[in-house]
PDB file of C-alpha atoms and ligand atoms in Angstrom:
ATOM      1  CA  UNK A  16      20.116  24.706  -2.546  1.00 64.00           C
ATOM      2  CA  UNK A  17      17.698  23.518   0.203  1.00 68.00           C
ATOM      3  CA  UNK A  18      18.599  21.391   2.869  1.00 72.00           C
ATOM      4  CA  UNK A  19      15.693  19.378   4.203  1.00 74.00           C
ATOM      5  CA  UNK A  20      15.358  16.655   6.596  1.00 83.00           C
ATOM      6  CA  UNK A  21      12.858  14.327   4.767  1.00 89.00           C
ATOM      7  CA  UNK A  22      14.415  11.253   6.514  1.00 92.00           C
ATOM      8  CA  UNK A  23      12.954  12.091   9.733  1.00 92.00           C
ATOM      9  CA  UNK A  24       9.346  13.034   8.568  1.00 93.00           C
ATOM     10  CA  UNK A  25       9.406   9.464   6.415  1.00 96.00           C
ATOM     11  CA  UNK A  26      10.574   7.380   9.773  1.00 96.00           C
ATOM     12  CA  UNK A  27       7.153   9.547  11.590  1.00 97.00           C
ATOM     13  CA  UNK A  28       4.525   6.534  12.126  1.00 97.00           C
ATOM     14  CA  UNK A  29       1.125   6.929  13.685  1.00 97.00           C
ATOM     15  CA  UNK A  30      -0.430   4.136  15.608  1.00 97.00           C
ATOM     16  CA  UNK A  31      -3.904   3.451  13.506  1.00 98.00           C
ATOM     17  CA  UNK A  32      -7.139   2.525  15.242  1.00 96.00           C
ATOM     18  CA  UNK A  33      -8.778  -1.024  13.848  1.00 98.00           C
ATOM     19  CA  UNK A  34     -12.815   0.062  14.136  1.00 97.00           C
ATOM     20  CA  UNK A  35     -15.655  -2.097  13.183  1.00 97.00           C
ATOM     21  CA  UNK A  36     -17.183  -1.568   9.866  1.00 95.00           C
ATOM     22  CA  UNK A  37     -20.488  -3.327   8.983  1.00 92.00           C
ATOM     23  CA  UNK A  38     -19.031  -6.080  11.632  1.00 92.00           C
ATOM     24  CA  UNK A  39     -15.459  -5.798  10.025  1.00 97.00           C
ATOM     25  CA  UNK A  40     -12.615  -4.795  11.568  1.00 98.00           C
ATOM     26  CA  UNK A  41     -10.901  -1.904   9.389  1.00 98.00           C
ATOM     27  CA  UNK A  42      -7.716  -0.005   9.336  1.00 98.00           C
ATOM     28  CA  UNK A  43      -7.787   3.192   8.475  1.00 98.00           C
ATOM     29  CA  UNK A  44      -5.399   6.541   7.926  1.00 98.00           C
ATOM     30  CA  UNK A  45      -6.235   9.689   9.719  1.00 98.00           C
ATOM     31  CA  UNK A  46      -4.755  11.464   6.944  1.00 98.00           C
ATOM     32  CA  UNK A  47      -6.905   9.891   4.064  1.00 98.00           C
ATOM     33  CA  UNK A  48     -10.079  10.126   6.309  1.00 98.00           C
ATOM     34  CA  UNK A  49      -9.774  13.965   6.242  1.00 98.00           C
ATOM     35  CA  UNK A  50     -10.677  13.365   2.709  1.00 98.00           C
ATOM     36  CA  UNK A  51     -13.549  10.940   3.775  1.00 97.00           C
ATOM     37  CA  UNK A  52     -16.484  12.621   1.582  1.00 96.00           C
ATOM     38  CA  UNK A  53     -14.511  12.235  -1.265  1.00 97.00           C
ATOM     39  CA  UNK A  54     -12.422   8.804  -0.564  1.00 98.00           C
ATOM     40  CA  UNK A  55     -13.578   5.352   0.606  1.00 98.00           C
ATOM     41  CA  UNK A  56     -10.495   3.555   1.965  1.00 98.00           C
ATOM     42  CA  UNK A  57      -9.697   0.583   4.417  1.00 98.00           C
ATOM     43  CA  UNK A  58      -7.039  -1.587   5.358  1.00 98.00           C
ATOM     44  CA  UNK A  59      -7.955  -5.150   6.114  1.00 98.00           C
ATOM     45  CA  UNK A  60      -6.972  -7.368   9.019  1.00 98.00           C
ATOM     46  CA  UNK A  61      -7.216 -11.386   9.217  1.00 98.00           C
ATOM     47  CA  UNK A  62      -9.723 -11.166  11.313  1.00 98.00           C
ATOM     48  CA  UNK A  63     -13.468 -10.976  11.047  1.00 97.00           C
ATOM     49  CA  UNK A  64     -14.527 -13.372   8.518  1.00 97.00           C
ATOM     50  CA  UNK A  65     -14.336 -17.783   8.206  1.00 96.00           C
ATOM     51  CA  UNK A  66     -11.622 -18.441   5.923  1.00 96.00           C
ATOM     52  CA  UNK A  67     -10.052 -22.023   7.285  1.00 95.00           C
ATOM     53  CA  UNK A  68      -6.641 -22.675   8.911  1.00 95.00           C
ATOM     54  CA  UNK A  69      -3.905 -21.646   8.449  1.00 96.00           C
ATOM     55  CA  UNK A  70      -5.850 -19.027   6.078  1.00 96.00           C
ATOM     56  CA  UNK A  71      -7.720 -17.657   8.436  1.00 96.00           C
ATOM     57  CA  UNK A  72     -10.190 -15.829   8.599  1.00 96.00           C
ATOM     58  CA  UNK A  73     -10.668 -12.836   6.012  1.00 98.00           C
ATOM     59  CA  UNK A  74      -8.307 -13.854   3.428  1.00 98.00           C
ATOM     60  CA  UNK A  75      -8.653 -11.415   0.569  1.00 98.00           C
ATOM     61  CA  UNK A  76      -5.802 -13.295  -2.016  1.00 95.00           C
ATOM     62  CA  UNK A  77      -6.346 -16.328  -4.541  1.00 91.00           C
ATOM     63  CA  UNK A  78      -2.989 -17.298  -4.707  1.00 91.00           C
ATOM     64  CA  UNK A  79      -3.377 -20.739  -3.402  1.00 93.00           C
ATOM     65  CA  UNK A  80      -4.618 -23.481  -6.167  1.00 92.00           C
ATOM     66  CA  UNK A  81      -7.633 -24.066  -4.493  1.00 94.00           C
ATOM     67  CA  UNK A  82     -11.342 -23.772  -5.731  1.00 95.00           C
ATOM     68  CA  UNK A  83     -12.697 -23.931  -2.127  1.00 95.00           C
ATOM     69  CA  UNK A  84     -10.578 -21.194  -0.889  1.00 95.00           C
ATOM     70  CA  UNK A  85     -10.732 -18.973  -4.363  1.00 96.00           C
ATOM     71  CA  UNK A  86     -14.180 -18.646  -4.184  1.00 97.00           C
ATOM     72  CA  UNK A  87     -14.245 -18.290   0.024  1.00 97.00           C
ATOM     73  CA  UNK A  88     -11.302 -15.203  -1.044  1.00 97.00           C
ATOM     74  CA  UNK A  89     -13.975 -13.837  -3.641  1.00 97.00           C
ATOM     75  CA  UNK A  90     -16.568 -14.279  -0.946  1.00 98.00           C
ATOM     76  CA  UNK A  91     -14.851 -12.013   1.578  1.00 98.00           C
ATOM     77  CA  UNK A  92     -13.801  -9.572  -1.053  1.00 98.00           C
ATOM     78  CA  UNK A  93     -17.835  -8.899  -1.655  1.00 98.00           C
ATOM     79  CA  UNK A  94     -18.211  -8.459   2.185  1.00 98.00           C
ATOM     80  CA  UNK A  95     -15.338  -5.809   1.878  1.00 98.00           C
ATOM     81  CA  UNK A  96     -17.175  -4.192  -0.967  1.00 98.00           C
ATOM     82  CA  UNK A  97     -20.629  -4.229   0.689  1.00 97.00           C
ATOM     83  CA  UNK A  98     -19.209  -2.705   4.418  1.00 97.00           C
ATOM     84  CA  UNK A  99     -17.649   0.102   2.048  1.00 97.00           C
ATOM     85  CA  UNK A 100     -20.923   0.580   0.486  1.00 96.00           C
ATOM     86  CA  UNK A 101     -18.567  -0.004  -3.157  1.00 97.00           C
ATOM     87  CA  UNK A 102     -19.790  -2.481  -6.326  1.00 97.00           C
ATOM     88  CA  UNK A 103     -18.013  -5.755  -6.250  1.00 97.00           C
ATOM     89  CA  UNK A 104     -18.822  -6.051  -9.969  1.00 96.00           C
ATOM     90  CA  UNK A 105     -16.488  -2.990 -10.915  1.00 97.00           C
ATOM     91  CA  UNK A 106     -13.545  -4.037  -8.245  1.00 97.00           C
ATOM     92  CA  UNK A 107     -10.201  -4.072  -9.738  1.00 97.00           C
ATOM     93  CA  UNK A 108      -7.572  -6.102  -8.776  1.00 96.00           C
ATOM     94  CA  UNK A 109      -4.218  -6.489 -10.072  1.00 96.00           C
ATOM     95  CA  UNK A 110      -1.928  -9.486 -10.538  1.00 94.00           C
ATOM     96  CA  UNK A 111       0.971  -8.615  -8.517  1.00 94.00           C
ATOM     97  CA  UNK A 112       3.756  -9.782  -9.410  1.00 94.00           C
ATOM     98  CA  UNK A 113       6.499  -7.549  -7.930  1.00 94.00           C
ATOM     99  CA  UNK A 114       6.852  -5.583 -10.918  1.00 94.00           C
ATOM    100  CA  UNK A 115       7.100  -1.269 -10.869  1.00 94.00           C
ATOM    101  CA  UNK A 116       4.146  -1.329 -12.879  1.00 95.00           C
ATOM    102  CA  UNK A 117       1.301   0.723 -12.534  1.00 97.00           C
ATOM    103  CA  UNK A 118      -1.862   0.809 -15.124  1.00 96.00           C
ATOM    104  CA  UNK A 119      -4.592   2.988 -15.668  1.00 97.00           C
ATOM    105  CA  UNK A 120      -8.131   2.262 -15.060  1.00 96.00           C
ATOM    106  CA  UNK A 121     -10.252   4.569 -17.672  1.00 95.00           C
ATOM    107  CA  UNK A 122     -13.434   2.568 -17.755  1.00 94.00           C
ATOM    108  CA  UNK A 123     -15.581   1.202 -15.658  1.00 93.00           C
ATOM    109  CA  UNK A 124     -16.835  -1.944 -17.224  1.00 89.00           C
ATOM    110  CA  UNK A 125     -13.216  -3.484 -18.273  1.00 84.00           C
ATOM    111  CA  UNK A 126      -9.988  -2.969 -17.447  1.00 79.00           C
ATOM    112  CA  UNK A 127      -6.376  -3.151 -18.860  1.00 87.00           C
ATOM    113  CA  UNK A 128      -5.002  -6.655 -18.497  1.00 91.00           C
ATOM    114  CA  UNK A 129      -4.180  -6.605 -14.846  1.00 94.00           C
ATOM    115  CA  UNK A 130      -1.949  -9.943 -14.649  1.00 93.00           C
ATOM    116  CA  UNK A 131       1.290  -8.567 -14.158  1.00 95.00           C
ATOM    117  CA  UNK A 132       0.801  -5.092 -12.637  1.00 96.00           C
ATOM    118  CA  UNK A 133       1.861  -4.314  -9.031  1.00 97.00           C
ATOM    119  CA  UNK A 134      -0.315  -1.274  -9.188  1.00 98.00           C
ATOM    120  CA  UNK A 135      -3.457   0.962 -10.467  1.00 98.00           C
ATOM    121  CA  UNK A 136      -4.741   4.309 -10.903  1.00 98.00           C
ATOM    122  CA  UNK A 137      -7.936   6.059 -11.976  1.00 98.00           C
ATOM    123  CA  UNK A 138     -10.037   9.031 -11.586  1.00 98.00           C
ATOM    124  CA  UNK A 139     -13.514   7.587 -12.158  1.00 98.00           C
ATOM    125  CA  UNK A 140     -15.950   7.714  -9.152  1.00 97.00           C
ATOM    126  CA  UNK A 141     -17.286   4.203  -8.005  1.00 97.00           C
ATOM    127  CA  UNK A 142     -14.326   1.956  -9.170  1.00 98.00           C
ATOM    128  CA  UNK A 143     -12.946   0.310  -6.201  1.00 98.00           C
ATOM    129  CA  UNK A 144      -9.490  -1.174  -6.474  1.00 98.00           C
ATOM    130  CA  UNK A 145      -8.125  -4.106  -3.831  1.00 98.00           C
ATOM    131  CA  UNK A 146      -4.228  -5.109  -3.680  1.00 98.00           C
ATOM    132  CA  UNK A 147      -3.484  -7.432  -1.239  1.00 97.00           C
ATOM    133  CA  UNK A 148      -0.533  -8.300   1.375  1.00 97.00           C
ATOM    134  CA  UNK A 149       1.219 -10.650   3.633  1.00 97.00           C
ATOM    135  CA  UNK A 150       4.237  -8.016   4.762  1.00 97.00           C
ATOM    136  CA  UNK A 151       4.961  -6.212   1.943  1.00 98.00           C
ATOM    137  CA  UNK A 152       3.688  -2.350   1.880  1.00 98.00           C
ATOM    138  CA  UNK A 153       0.019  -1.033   0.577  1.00 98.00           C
ATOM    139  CA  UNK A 154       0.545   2.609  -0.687  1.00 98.00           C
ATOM    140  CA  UNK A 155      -2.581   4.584  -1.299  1.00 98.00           C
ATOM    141  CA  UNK A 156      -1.998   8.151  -2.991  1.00 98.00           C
ATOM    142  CA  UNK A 157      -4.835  10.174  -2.932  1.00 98.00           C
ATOM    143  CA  UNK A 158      -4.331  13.764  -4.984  1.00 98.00           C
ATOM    144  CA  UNK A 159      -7.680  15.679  -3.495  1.00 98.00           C
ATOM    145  CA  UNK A 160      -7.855  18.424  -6.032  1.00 98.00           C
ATOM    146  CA  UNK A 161      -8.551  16.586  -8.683  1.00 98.00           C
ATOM    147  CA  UNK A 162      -9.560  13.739  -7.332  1.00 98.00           C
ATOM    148  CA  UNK A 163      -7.256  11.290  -8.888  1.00 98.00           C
ATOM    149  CA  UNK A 164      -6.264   8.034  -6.836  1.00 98.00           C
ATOM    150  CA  UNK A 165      -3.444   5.243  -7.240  1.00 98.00           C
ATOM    151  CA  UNK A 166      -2.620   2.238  -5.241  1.00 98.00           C
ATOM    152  CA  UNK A 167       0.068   0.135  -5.329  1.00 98.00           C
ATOM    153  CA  UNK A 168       2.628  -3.102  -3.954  1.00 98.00           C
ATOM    154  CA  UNK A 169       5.623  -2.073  -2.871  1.00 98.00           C
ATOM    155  CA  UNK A 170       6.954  -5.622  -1.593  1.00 96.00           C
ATOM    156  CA  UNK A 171      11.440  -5.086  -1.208  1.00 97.00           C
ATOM    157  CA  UNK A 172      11.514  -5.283  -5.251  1.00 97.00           C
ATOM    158  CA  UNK A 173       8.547  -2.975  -6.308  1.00 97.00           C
ATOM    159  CA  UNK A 174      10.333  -0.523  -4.011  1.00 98.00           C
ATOM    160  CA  UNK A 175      13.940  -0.933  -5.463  1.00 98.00           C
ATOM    161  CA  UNK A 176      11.504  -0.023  -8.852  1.00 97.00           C
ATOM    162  CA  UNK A 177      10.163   2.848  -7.127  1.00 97.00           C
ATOM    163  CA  UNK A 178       6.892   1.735  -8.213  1.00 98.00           C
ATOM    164  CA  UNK A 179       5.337   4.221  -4.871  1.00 98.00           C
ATOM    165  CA  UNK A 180       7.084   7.256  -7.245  1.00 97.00           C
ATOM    166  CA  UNK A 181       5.931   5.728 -10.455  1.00 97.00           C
ATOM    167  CA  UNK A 182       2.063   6.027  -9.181  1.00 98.00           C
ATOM    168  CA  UNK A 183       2.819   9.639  -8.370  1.00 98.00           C
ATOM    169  CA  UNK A 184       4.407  10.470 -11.450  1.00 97.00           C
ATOM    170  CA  UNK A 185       1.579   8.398 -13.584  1.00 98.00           C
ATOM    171  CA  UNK A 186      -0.894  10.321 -11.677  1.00 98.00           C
ATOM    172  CA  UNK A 187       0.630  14.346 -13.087  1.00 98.00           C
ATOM    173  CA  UNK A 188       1.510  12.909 -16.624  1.00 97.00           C
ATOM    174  CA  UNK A 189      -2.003  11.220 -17.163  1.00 97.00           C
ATOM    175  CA  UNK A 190      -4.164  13.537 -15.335  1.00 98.00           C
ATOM    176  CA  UNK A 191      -2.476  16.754 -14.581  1.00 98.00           C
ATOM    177  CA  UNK A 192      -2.275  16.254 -10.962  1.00 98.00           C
ATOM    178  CA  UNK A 193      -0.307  18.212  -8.770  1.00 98.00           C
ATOM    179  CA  UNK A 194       2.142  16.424  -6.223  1.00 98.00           C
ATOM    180  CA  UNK A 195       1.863  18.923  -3.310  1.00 97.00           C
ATOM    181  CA  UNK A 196      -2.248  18.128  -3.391  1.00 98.00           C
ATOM    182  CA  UNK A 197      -1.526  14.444  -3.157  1.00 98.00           C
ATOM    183  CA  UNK A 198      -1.625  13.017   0.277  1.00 98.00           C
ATOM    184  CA  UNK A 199      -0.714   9.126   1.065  1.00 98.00           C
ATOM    185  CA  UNK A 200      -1.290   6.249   3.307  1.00 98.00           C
ATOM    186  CA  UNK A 201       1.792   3.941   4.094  1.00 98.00           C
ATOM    187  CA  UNK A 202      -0.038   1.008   5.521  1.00 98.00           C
ATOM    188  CA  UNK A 203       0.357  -1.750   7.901  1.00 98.00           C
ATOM    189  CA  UNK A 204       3.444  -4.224   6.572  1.00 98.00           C
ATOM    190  CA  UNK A 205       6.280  -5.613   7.767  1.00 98.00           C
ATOM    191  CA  UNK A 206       8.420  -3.188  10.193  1.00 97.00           C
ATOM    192  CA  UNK A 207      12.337  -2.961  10.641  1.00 95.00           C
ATOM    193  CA  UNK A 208      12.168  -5.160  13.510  1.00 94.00           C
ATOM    194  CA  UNK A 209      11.505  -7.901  11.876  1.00 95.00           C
ATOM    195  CA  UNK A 210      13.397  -7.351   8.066  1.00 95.00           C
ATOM    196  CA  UNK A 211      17.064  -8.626   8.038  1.00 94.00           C
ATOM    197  CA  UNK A 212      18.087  -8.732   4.382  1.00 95.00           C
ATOM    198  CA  UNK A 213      21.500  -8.571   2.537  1.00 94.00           C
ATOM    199  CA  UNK A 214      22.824  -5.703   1.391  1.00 94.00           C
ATOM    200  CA  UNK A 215      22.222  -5.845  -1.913  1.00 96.00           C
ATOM    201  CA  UNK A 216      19.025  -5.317  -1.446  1.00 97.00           C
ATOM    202  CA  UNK A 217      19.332  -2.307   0.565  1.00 96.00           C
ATOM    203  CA  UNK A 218      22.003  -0.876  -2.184  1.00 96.00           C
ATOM    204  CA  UNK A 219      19.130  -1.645  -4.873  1.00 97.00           C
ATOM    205  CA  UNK A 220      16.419   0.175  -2.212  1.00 97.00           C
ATOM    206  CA  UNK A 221      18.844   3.059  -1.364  1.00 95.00           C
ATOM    207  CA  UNK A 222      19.253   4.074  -5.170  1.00 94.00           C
ATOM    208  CA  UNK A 223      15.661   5.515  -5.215  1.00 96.00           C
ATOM    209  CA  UNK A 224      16.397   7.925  -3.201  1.00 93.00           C
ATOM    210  CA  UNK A 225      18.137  10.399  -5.539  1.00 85.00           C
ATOM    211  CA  UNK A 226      16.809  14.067  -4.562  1.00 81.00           C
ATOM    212  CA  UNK A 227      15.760  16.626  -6.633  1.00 79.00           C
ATOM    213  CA  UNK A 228      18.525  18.765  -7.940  1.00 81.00           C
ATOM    214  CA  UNK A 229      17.055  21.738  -5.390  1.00 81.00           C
ATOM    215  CA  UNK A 230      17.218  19.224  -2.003  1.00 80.00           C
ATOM    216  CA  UNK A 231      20.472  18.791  -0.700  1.00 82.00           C
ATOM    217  CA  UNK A 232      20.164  15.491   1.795  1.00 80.00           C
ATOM    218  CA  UNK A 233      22.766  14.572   4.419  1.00 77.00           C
ATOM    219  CA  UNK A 234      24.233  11.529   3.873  1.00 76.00           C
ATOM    220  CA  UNK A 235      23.288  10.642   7.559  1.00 77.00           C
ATOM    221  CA  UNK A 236      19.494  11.030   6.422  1.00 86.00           C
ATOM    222  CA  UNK A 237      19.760   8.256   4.364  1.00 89.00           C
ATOM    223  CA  UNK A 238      21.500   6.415   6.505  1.00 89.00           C
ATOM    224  CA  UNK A 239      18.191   6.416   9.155  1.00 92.00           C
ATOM    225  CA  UNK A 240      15.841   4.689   6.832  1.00 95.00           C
ATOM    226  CA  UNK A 241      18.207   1.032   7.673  1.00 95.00           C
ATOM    227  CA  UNK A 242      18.618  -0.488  10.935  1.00 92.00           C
ATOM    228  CA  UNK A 243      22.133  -1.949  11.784  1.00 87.00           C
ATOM    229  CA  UNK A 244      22.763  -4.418  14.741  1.00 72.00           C
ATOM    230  CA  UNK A 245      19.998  -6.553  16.922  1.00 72.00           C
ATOM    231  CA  UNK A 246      19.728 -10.564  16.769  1.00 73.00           C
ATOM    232  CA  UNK A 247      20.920 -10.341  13.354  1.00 74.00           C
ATOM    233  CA  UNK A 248      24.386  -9.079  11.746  1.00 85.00           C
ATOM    234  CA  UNK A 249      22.096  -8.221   8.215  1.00 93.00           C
ATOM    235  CA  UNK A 250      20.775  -4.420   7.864  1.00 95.00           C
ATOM    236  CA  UNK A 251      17.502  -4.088   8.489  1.00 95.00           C
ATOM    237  CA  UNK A 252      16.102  -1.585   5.610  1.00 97.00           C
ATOM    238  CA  UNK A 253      12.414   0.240   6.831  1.00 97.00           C
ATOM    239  CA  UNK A 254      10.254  -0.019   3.920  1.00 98.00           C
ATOM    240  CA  UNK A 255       7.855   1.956   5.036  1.00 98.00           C
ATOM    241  CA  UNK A 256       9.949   4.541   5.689  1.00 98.00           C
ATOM    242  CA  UNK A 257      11.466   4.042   1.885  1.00 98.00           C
ATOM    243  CA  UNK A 258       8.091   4.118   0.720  1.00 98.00           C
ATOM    244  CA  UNK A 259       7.564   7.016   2.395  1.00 98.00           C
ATOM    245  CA  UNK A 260      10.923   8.769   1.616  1.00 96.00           C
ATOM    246  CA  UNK A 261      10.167   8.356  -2.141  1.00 97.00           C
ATOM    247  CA  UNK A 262       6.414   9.939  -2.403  1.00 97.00           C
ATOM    248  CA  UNK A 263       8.084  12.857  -0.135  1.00 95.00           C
ATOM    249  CA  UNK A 264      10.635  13.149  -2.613  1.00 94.00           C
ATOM    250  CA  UNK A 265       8.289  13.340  -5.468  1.00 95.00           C
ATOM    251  CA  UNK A 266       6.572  16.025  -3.729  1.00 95.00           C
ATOM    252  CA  UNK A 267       3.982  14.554  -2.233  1.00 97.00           C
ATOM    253  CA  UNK A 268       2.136  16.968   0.166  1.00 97.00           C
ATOM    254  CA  UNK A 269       1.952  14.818   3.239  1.00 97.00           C
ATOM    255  CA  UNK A 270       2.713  10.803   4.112  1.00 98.00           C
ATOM    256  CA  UNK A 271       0.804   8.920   6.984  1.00 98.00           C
ATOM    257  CA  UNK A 272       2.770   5.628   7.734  1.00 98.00           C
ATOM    258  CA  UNK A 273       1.139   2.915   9.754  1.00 98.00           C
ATOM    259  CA  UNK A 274       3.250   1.937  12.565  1.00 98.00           C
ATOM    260  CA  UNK A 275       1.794  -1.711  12.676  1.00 98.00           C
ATOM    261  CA  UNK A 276       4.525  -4.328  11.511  1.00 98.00           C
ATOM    262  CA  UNK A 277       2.641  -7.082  10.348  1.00 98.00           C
ATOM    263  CA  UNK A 278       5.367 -10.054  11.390  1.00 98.00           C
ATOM    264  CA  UNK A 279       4.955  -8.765  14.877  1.00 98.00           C
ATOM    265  CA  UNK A 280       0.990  -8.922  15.050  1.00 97.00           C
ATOM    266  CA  UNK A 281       0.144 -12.475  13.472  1.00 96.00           C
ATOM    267  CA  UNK A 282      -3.319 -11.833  15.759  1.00 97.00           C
ATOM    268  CA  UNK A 283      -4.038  -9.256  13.151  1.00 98.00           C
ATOM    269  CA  UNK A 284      -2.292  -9.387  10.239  1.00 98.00           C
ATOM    270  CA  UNK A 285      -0.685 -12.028   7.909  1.00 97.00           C
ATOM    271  CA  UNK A 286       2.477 -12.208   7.665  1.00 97.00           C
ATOM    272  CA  UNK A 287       4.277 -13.835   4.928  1.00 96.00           C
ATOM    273  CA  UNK A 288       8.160 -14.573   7.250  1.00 94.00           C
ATOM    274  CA  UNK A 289       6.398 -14.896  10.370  1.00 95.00           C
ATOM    275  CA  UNK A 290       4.124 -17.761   8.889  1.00 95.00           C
ATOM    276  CA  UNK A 291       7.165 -19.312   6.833  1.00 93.00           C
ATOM    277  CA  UNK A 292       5.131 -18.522   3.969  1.00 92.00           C
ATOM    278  CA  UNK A 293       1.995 -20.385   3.822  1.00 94.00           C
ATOM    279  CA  UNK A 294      -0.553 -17.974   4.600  1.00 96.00           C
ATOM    280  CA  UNK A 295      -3.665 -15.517   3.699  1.00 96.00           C
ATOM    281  CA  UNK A 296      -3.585 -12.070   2.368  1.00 97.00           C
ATOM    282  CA  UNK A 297      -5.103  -9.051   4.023  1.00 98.00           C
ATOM    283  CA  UNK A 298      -5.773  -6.143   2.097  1.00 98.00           C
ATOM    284  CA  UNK A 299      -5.705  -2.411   0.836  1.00 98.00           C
ATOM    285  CA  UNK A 300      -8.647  -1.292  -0.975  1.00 98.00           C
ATOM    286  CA  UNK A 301      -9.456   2.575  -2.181  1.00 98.00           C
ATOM    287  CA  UNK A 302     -12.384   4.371  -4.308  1.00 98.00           C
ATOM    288  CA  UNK A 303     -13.400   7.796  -4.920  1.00 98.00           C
ATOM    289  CA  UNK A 304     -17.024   8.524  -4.202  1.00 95.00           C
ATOM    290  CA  UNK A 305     -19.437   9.386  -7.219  1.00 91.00           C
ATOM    291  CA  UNK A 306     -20.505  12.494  -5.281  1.00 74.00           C
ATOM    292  CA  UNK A 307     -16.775  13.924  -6.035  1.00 47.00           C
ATOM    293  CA  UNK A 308     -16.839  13.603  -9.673  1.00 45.00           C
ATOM    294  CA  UNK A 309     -15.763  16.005 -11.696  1.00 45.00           C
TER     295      UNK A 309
HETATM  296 ZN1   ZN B 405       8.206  -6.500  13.631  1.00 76.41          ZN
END
């Protein structure tokens, strides 16, 4: 039996730089960017584009029934896809809908129905795939030996469904990948600080975390990943670090988590509580590069 302290590695967060990208200002993880000949990925910001109030200005989502701001969200999303150097025509981009699920991308020219899946996966070079977010947390799993990719939603409920484990766990059953090669990116979303929430949801996040038989956890590891006490009596669950906790307990070879909380930064990010709701949608967007096909 192996006692391990994967609490503390999943509470690690790195402060990310925000660089300028074709006149764009990206977020990107040091850890993914080691695989940077392989791997095109960015985080987005609010900024840098002329989406109107209170949407502004790079909103990425078209979930607001409006024409005028659908088309100015696929507008931005082809300036995304043309500072990546990526093909807006094969962008895929899933439904969201809070769900654990996860779907497969095995052709270029069409996908799966996408409506009601929080997340997607794929090994072929040149698709890029774009989730977006206003809080909840962007997970990009990268597995470098194969060259395999997922991304995925993890608002409180696709956590609770584990959806960050499902991606890993899609990735070896469809494609033979190997945990301990996968490396991911925990990206900019709502922190601790700002994430009082009742305790059923923290029971509901907390029973993801079963180990493997072989790692014996401390109870007091657990413990870590919520927050008592500040303005609020309500336990303040890290979601990142959840994220974070799961993938390492899958295996996952290494984790960088973006210590950005997006309800503390409405200059950069949007932020679905710190708005009250009405707001734009930055986003997470990953593709392996045609020059690392198999
Ligand atoms: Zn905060």
């Amino acid at each position: 039996m192996q006692t391990i302290n994967l609490a503390a590695e999943a509470l690690k967060s790195n402060q990310w730089e925000i660089k300028s990208v074709s006149g764009l200002p990206l977020i990107q993880s040091p850890l993914l960017n080691r695989y940077a000949g392989d791997l095109v990925h960015a985080f987005t910001t609010r900024n840098g584009g002329n989406t109107k109030a209170p949407y502004e200005s790079f909103n990425l989502g078209r979930h607001v029934q409006d024409d005028a701001l659908k088309a100015d969200a696929l507008h931005n999303r082809s300036i995304l896809c043309t500072a990546l150097e990526a093909d807006l025509r094969y962008l895929k981009v899933p439904g969201q809908v809070h769900s654990g699920n996860i779907v497969t991308i095995s052709e270029k020219d069409s996908a799966p129905e996408l409506a009601k899946v929080d997340g997607v996966a794929t090994r072929l070079p040149d698709v890029p795939l774009l989730l977006h977010f206003a809080d909840c947390v962007p997970v990009i799993i990268y597995e470098h030996k194969k060259k395999l990719l997922a991304i995925v939603h993890a608002g409180w409920r696709g956590t609770a469904q584990a959806i960050a484990r499902n991606a890993v766990d899609l990735l070896c059953r469809e494609f033979g990948g190997g945990p301990s090669a996968m490396v991911a990116a925990v990206g900019p979303a709502i922190g601790t600080c700002c994430y009082p929430t009742g305790d059923d949801v923290v029971q509901q996040l907390m029973l993801t975390l079963s180990p493997p038989e072989n790692v014996k956890l401390e109870i007091d590891d657990l413990d870590s990943l919520v927050k008592a006490g500040g303005d609020s009596e309500q336990p303040r669950p890290d979601l990142k670090a959840i994220n974070a906790m799961q993938l390492l307990l899958a295996g996952v070879g290494e984790v960088d988590v973006c210590s950005f909380c997006t309800s503390c930064r409405p200059d950069i990010f949007y932020s679905h509580r710190q708005s009250g709701g009405i707001t734009g949608r930055q986003g997470a967007t990953a593709m392996i590069r045609s020059n690392a096909a198999n």
